């Protein structure tokens, strides 16, 4: 049996990636560096329970693929977009653990998602299979953020870890709005993603 010290440490960044942007890439890179992760998997969600009318999965996957192409630690994992039905995180991590029994899994998320975590389906089941690395996004929320980490660790001991990351106030929603109104998205997304959005005329409709 592989002991804990020899387990491969794998990070998972789940999201709609509609589109992927530098905020996503930055939390992945910060997690890799701070927690010595050996691989980061980007998992675009297929049918997220909380977001309707999402851009078709093939475009979202293609943009992730372009954005991570130059980073050998980053991998696109299509399991959620290829599965039928709603993508629940607890099923995804259960599935990943079965497939990768010699890995230690870390689910990476933004600080805002940490506050929603307990409303996700079966949070305790998620934590059976992975730990959570939570990035904090805004200076002023740091105190509340650490209180939330403490509160969750009280309930689920040793499962939540803070992720120190440069704060990038970028969101997919903001990018969609900018494209729709003809504003620049340069330096918010990798150049290849920007070109892809333009070439495929994405986000022209009102978000
Ligand atoms: P939308 O604006 O469409 O709601 P989003 O930009 O929040 O999307 P998602 O794909 O829903 O992106 O997010 C995936 C994960 O990345 C979530 O855990 C979210 O908290 C995190 N995240 C998104 N943007 C940032 C950012 N700028 N900094 C840190 N984390 C982020």
mmCIF file of C-alpha atoms and ligand atoms in Angstrom:
data_model
loop_
_atom_site.group_PDB
_atom_site.id
_atom_site.type_symbol
_atom_site.label_atom_id
_atom_site.label_comp_id
_atom_site.label_asym_id
_atom_site.label_seq_id
_atom_site.Cartn_x
_atom_site.Cartn_y
_atom_site.Cartn_z
ATOM 1 C CA UNK A 1 0.000 0.000 0.000
ATOM 2 C CA UNK A 2 1.184 3.536 -0.778
ATOM 3 C CA UNK A 3 1.781 5.493 2.404
ATOM 4 C CA UNK A 4 0.547 9.058 2.783
ATOM 5 C CA UNK A 5 4.007 10.559 2.176
ATOM 6 C CA UNK A 6 4.243 8.925 -1.232
ATOM 7 C CA UNK A 7 0.784 9.771 -2.416
ATOM 8 C CA UNK A 8 0.559 11.934 -5.480
ATOM 9 C CA UNK A 9 -1.034 15.245 -4.545
ATOM 10 C CA UNK A 10 -3.632 16.260 -7.086
ATOM 11 C CA UNK A 11 -5.588 19.502 -7.138
ATOM 12 C CA UNK A 12 -9.003 19.850 -8.696
ATOM 13 C CA UNK A 13 -10.448 23.137 -9.914
ATOM 14 C CA UNK A 14 -14.113 22.743 -10.691
ATOM 15 C CA UNK A 15 -16.044 25.497 -12.389
ATOM 16 C CA UNK A 16 -18.229 26.475 -15.267
ATOM 17 C CA UNK A 17 -15.284 28.209 -16.935
ATOM 18 C CA UNK A 18 -17.655 30.305 -18.989
ATOM 19 C CA UNK A 19 -15.019 31.431 -19.912
ATOM 20 C CA UNK A 20 -11.844 30.454 -18.022
ATOM 21 C CA UNK A 21 -9.896 33.542 -16.869
ATOM 22 C CA UNK A 22 -6.736 34.496 -14.998
ATOM 23 C CA UNK A 23 -8.502 34.248 -11.607
ATOM 24 C CA UNK A 24 -8.965 30.503 -12.180
ATOM 25 C CA UNK A 25 -5.417 30.038 -13.418
ATOM 26 C CA UNK A 26 -4.011 32.009 -10.522
ATOM 27 C CA UNK A 27 -5.736 29.959 -7.791
ATOM 28 C CA UNK A 28 -4.549 26.773 -9.499
ATOM 29 C CA UNK A 29 -0.956 27.974 -9.684
ATOM 30 C CA UNK A 30 -0.996 29.292 -6.103
ATOM 31 C CA UNK A 31 -2.311 25.936 -4.858
ATOM 32 C CA UNK A 32 0.287 24.013 -6.826
ATOM 33 C CA UNK A 33 3.068 26.082 -5.384
ATOM 34 C CA UNK A 34 1.916 26.412 -1.763
ATOM 35 C CA UNK A 35 0.697 22.859 -1.248
ATOM 36 C CA UNK A 36 3.300 21.171 -3.491
ATOM 37 C CA UNK A 37 0.677 19.655 -5.759
ATOM 38 C CA UNK A 38 1.988 17.528 -8.582
ATOM 39 C CA UNK A 39 -0.945 17.908 -10.921
ATOM 40 C CA UNK A 40 -3.961 20.195 -11.240
ATOM 41 C CA UNK A 41 -7.084 19.022 -13.018
ATOM 42 C CA UNK A 42 -9.527 21.526 -14.433
ATOM 43 C CA UNK A 43 -13.008 20.064 -14.435
ATOM 44 C CA UNK A 44 -15.555 22.063 -16.412
ATOM 45 C CA UNK A 45 -18.994 21.286 -15.091
ATOM 46 C CA UNK A 46 -21.433 19.640 -17.427
ATOM 47 C CA UNK A 47 -24.798 20.512 -16.000
ATOM 48 C CA UNK A 48 -24.135 22.559 -12.876
ATOM 49 C CA UNK A 49 -27.097 22.453 -10.487
ATOM 50 C CA UNK A 50 -26.876 26.206 -9.798
ATOM 51 C CA UNK A 51 -26.259 27.716 -13.237
ATOM 52 C CA UNK A 52 -28.729 27.618 -16.101
ATOM 53 C CA UNK A 53 -28.161 28.476 -19.758
ATOM 54 C CA UNK A 54 -24.431 27.925 -19.732
ATOM 55 C CA UNK A 55 -22.438 28.143 -22.957
ATOM 56 C CA UNK A 56 -22.071 24.790 -24.626
ATOM 57 C CA UNK A 57 -19.535 22.516 -22.988
ATOM 58 C CA UNK A 58 -17.351 22.069 -26.067
ATOM 59 C CA UNK A 59 -16.540 25.785 -26.204
ATOM 60 C CA UNK A 60 -15.846 25.934 -22.472
ATOM 61 C CA UNK A 61 -13.546 22.890 -22.697
ATOM 62 C CA UNK A 62 -11.738 24.242 -25.745
ATOM 63 C CA UNK A 63 -11.032 27.491 -23.948
ATOM 64 C CA UNK A 64 -9.717 25.648 -20.864
ATOM 65 C CA UNK A 65 -7.530 23.579 -23.120
ATOM 66 C CA UNK A 66 -6.061 26.661 -24.786
ATOM 67 C CA UNK A 67 -5.543 28.439 -21.470
ATOM 68 C CA UNK A 68 -3.589 25.600 -19.832
ATOM 69 C CA UNK A 69 -1.667 24.339 -22.863
ATOM 70 C CA UNK A 70 1.638 25.867 -21.791
ATOM 71 C CA UNK A 71 1.580 24.474 -18.243
ATOM 72 C CA UNK A 72 2.719 20.845 -17.887
ATOM 73 C CA UNK A 73 1.123 20.554 -14.426
ATOM 74 C CA UNK A 74 -2.340 21.493 -15.675
ATOM 75 C CA UNK A 75 -4.747 18.968 -17.202
ATOM 76 C CA UNK A 76 -8.246 19.216 -18.636
ATOM 77 C CA UNK A 77 -10.557 16.570 -17.204
ATOM 78 C CA UNK A 78 -13.766 16.225 -19.179
ATOM 79 C CA UNK A 79 -15.533 13.714 -16.940
ATOM 80 C CA UNK A 80 -18.313 16.080 -15.858
ATOM 81 C CA UNK A 81 -19.114 17.373 -19.324
ATOM 82 C CA UNK A 82 -19.151 13.842 -20.673
ATOM 83 C CA UNK A 83 -21.431 12.497 -17.976
ATOM 84 C CA UNK A 84 -25.176 12.593 -18.241
ATOM 85 C CA UNK A 85 -27.219 14.383 -15.619
ATOM 86 C CA UNK A 86 -26.278 17.007 -13.069
ATOM 87 C CA UNK A 87 -22.628 17.334 -12.007
ATOM 88 C CA UNK A 88 -22.464 16.949 -8.267
ATOM 89 C CA UNK A 89 -19.047 17.483 -6.720
ATOM 90 C CA UNK A 90 -19.455 14.620 -4.237
ATOM 91 C CA UNK A 91 -19.927 12.165 -7.112
ATOM 92 C CA UNK A 92 -17.007 13.596 -9.043
ATOM 93 C CA UNK A 93 -14.540 13.334 -6.169
ATOM 94 C CA UNK A 94 -15.788 9.853 -5.260
ATOM 95 C CA UNK A 95 -15.225 8.828 -8.823
ATOM 96 C CA UNK A 96 -11.756 10.388 -8.948
ATOM 97 C CA UNK A 97 -10.707 8.681 -5.751
ATOM 98 C CA UNK A 98 -11.756 5.285 -7.091
ATOM 99 C CA UNK A 99 -9.816 5.925 -10.261
ATOM 100 C CA UNK A 100 -6.751 7.303 -8.469
ATOM 101 C CA UNK A 101 -6.452 5.305 -5.229
ATOM 102 C CA UNK A 102 -2.837 6.373 -4.780
ATOM 103 C CA UNK A 103 -3.605 10.072 -4.898
ATOM 104 C CA UNK A 104 -4.404 12.637 -2.253
ATOM 105 C CA UNK A 105 -7.069 14.989 -3.579
ATOM 106 C CA UNK A 106 -7.399 18.719 -2.931
ATOM 107 C CA UNK A 107 -10.410 20.611 -4.160
ATOM 108 C CA UNK A 108 -9.456 24.211 -4.927
ATOM 109 C CA UNK A 109 -12.027 26.953 -4.731
ATOM 110 C CA UNK A 110 -12.470 30.709 -4.461
ATOM 111 C CA UNK A 111 -13.276 32.251 -1.085
ATOM 112 C CA UNK A 112 -16.837 33.080 -2.144
ATOM 113 C CA UNK A 113 -17.492 29.388 -2.771
ATOM 114 C CA UNK A 114 -16.275 28.609 0.753
ATOM 115 C CA UNK A 115 -19.270 30.490 2.129
ATOM 116 C CA UNK A 116 -21.630 28.404 -0.039
ATOM 117 C CA UNK A 117 -19.898 25.117 0.618
ATOM 118 C CA UNK A 118 -22.414 23.750 3.079
ATOM 119 C CA UNK A 119 -25.237 24.315 0.617
ATOM 120 C CA UNK A 120 -23.554 21.969 -1.860
ATOM 121 C CA UNK A 121 -25.035 18.500 -2.129
ATOM 122 C CA UNK A 122 -23.577 16.182 0.557
ATOM 123 C CA UNK A 123 -20.659 18.281 1.839
ATOM 124 C CA UNK A 124 -19.601 15.543 4.268
ATOM 125 C CA UNK A 125 -19.351 13.092 1.369
ATOM 126 C CA UNK A 126 -17.116 15.516 -0.535
ATOM 127 C CA UNK A 127 -14.817 15.750 2.484
ATOM 128 C CA UNK A 128 -14.476 11.994 2.747
ATOM 129 C CA UNK A 129 -12.566 12.077 -0.498
ATOM 130 C CA UNK A 130 -10.642 15.353 -0.491
ATOM 131 C CA UNK A 131 -9.488 18.399 1.440
ATOM 132 C CA UNK A 132 -10.431 21.929 0.475
ATOM 133 C CA UNK A 133 -8.006 24.693 -0.438
ATOM 134 C CA UNK A 134 -9.857 27.999 -0.350
ATOM 135 C CA UNK A 135 -8.428 31.137 -1.911
ATOM 136 C CA UNK A 136 -9.374 34.481 -0.529
ATOM 137 C CA UNK A 137 -10.337 37.048 -3.073
ATOM 138 C CA UNK A 138 -10.732 40.375 -1.321
ATOM 139 C CA UNK A 139 -8.633 42.134 1.271
ATOM 140 C CA UNK A 140 -11.591 43.259 3.361
ATOM 141 C CA UNK A 141 -13.127 39.814 3.621
ATOM 142 C CA UNK A 142 -10.043 38.222 5.108
ATOM 143 C CA UNK A 143 -11.308 38.262 8.671
ATOM 144 C CA UNK A 144 -14.651 36.727 7.762
ATOM 145 C CA UNK A 145 -12.807 34.284 5.577
ATOM 146 C CA UNK A 146 -10.626 32.969 8.386
ATOM 147 C CA UNK A 147 -13.624 32.759 10.707
ATOM 148 C CA UNK A 148 -15.333 30.632 8.078
ATOM 149 C CA UNK A 149 -12.254 28.397 7.745
ATOM 150 C CA UNK A 150 -12.223 27.946 11.547
ATOM 151 C CA UNK A 151 -15.938 27.269 11.668
ATOM 152 C CA UNK A 152 -15.740 24.627 8.962
ATOM 153 C CA UNK A 153 -12.645 23.039 10.494
ATOM 154 C CA UNK A 154 -14.506 22.840 13.785
ATOM 155 C CA UNK A 155 -17.251 20.864 12.086
ATOM 156 C CA UNK A 156 -15.004 18.889 9.748
ATOM 157 C CA UNK A 157 -11.613 18.750 11.497
ATOM 158 C CA UNK A 158 -8.512 19.442 9.445
ATOM 159 C CA UNK A 159 -10.248 19.587 6.100
ATOM 160 C CA UNK A 160 -10.028 23.268 5.156
ATOM 161 C CA UNK A 161 -6.863 25.159 4.298
ATOM 162 C CA UNK A 162 -6.407 28.803 3.265
ATOM 163 C CA UNK A 163 -4.843 29.596 -0.043
ATOM 164 C CA UNK A 164 -2.918 32.821 -0.284
ATOM 165 C CA UNK A 165 -3.312 34.146 -3.785
ATOM 166 C CA UNK A 166 -2.995 37.519 -5.517
ATOM 167 C CA UNK A 167 -6.444 39.011 -5.595
ATOM 168 C CA UNK A 168 -7.718 39.303 -9.151
ATOM 169 C CA UNK A 169 -11.104 40.910 -9.323
ATOM 170 C CA UNK A 170 -12.120 39.151 -12.477
ATOM 171 C CA UNK A 171 -15.166 36.960 -13.005
ATOM 172 C CA UNK A 172 -16.584 35.097 -15.981
ATOM 173 C CA UNK A 173 -19.741 37.120 -15.691
ATOM 174 C CA UNK A 174 -17.803 40.364 -16.007
ATOM 175 C CA UNK A 175 -15.996 39.007 -19.059
ATOM 176 C CA UNK A 176 -19.279 37.997 -20.717
ATOM 177 C CA UNK A 177 -20.688 41.464 -20.077
ATOM 178 C CA UNK A 178 -17.593 43.144 -21.458
ATOM 179 C CA UNK A 179 -17.688 41.086 -24.651
ATOM 180 C CA UNK A 180 -21.368 41.713 -25.057
ATOM 181 C CA UNK A 181 -20.875 45.445 -24.814
ATOM 182 C CA UNK A 182 -17.773 45.477 -27.020
ATOM 183 C CA UNK A 183 -15.272 46.239 -24.262
ATOM 184 C CA UNK A 184 -11.766 44.845 -23.980
ATOM 185 C CA UNK A 185 -11.009 41.597 -22.149
ATOM 186 C CA UNK A 186 -7.305 41.777 -22.793
ATOM 187 C CA UNK A 187 -5.217 40.823 -19.717
ATOM 188 C CA UNK A 188 -8.283 39.244 -18.081
ATOM 189 C CA UNK A 189 -7.983 36.021 -20.063
ATOM 190 C CA UNK A 190 -5.059 34.442 -21.930
ATOM 191 C CA UNK A 191 -4.609 35.771 -25.441
ATOM 192 C CA UNK A 192 -5.614 32.401 -26.944
ATOM 193 C CA UNK A 193 -8.928 32.493 -25.075
ATOM 194 C CA UNK A 194 -9.585 36.040 -26.214
ATOM 195 C CA UNK A 195 -8.913 35.009 -29.836
ATOM 196 C CA UNK A 196 -11.175 31.972 -29.459
ATOM 197 C CA UNK A 197 -14.041 34.085 -28.119
ATOM 198 C CA UNK A 198 -13.679 36.470 -31.029
ATOM 199 C CA UNK A 199 -13.342 33.762 -33.674
ATOM 200 C CA UNK A 200 -16.451 31.933 -32.464
ATOM 201 C CA UNK A 201 -18.484 35.072 -31.780
ATOM 202 C CA UNK A 202 -19.160 33.970 -28.211
ATOM 203 C CA UNK A 203 -21.023 36.046 -25.629
ATOM 204 C CA UNK A 204 -22.600 38.383 -28.142
ATOM 205 C CA UNK A 205 -26.025 37.880 -26.614
ATOM 206 C CA UNK A 206 -27.004 39.546 -23.339
ATOM 207 C CA UNK A 207 -25.658 37.459 -20.412
HETATM 208 P P1 LIG B 1 -19.400 33.485 -12.936
HETATM 209 O O1 LIG B 1 -18.923 34.909 -12.948
HETATM 210 O O2 LIG B 1 -19.999 33.028 -14.242
HETATM 211 O O3 LIG B 1 -20.276 33.145 -11.742
HETATM 212 P P2 LIG B 1 -16.741 32.672 -11.958
HETATM 213 O O4 LIG B 1 -15.824 33.665 -12.574
HETATM 214 O O5 LIG B 1 -17.039 32.831 -10.492
HETATM 215 O O6 LIG B 1 -18.093 32.550 -12.818
HETATM 216 P P3 LIG B 1 -16.599 29.760 -11.949
HETATM 217 O O7 LIG B 1 -16.228 28.971 -13.157
HETATM 218 O O8 LIG B 1 -17.989 29.699 -11.474
HETATM 219 O O9 LIG B 1 -16.113 31.275 -12.272
HETATM 220 O O10 LIG B 1 -15.613 29.503 -10.751
HETATM 221 C C1 LIG B 1 -14.877 28.336 -10.522
HETATM 222 C C2 LIG B 1 -14.088 28.502 -9.238
HETATM 223 O O11 LIG B 1 -13.131 29.559 -9.376
HETATM 224 C C3 LIG B 1 -14.946 28.866 -8.020
HETATM 225 O O12 LIG B 1 -14.453 28.164 -6.898
HETATM 226 C C4 LIG B 1 -14.714 30.363 -7.863
HETATM 227 O O13 LIG B 1 -14.864 30.779 -6.512
HETATM 228 C C5 LIG B 1 -13.269 30.498 -8.316
HETATM 229 N N1 LIG B 1 -12.971 31.812 -8.860
HETATM 230 C C6 LIG B 1 -13.566 32.423 -9.896
HETATM 231 N N2 LIG B 1 -13.030 33.638 -10.129
HETATM 232 C C7 LIG B 1 -12.033 33.795 -9.224
HETATM 233 C C8 LIG B 1 -11.096 34.855 -8.932
HETATM 234 N N3 LIG B 1 -11.075 35.985 -9.626
HETATM 235 N N4 LIG B 1 -10.217 34.658 -7.924
HETATM 236 C C9 LIG B 1 -10.247 33.506 -7.195
HETATM 237 N N5 LIG B 1 -11.111 32.489 -7.416
HETATM 238 C C10 LIG B 1 -11.993 32.615 -8.399
#
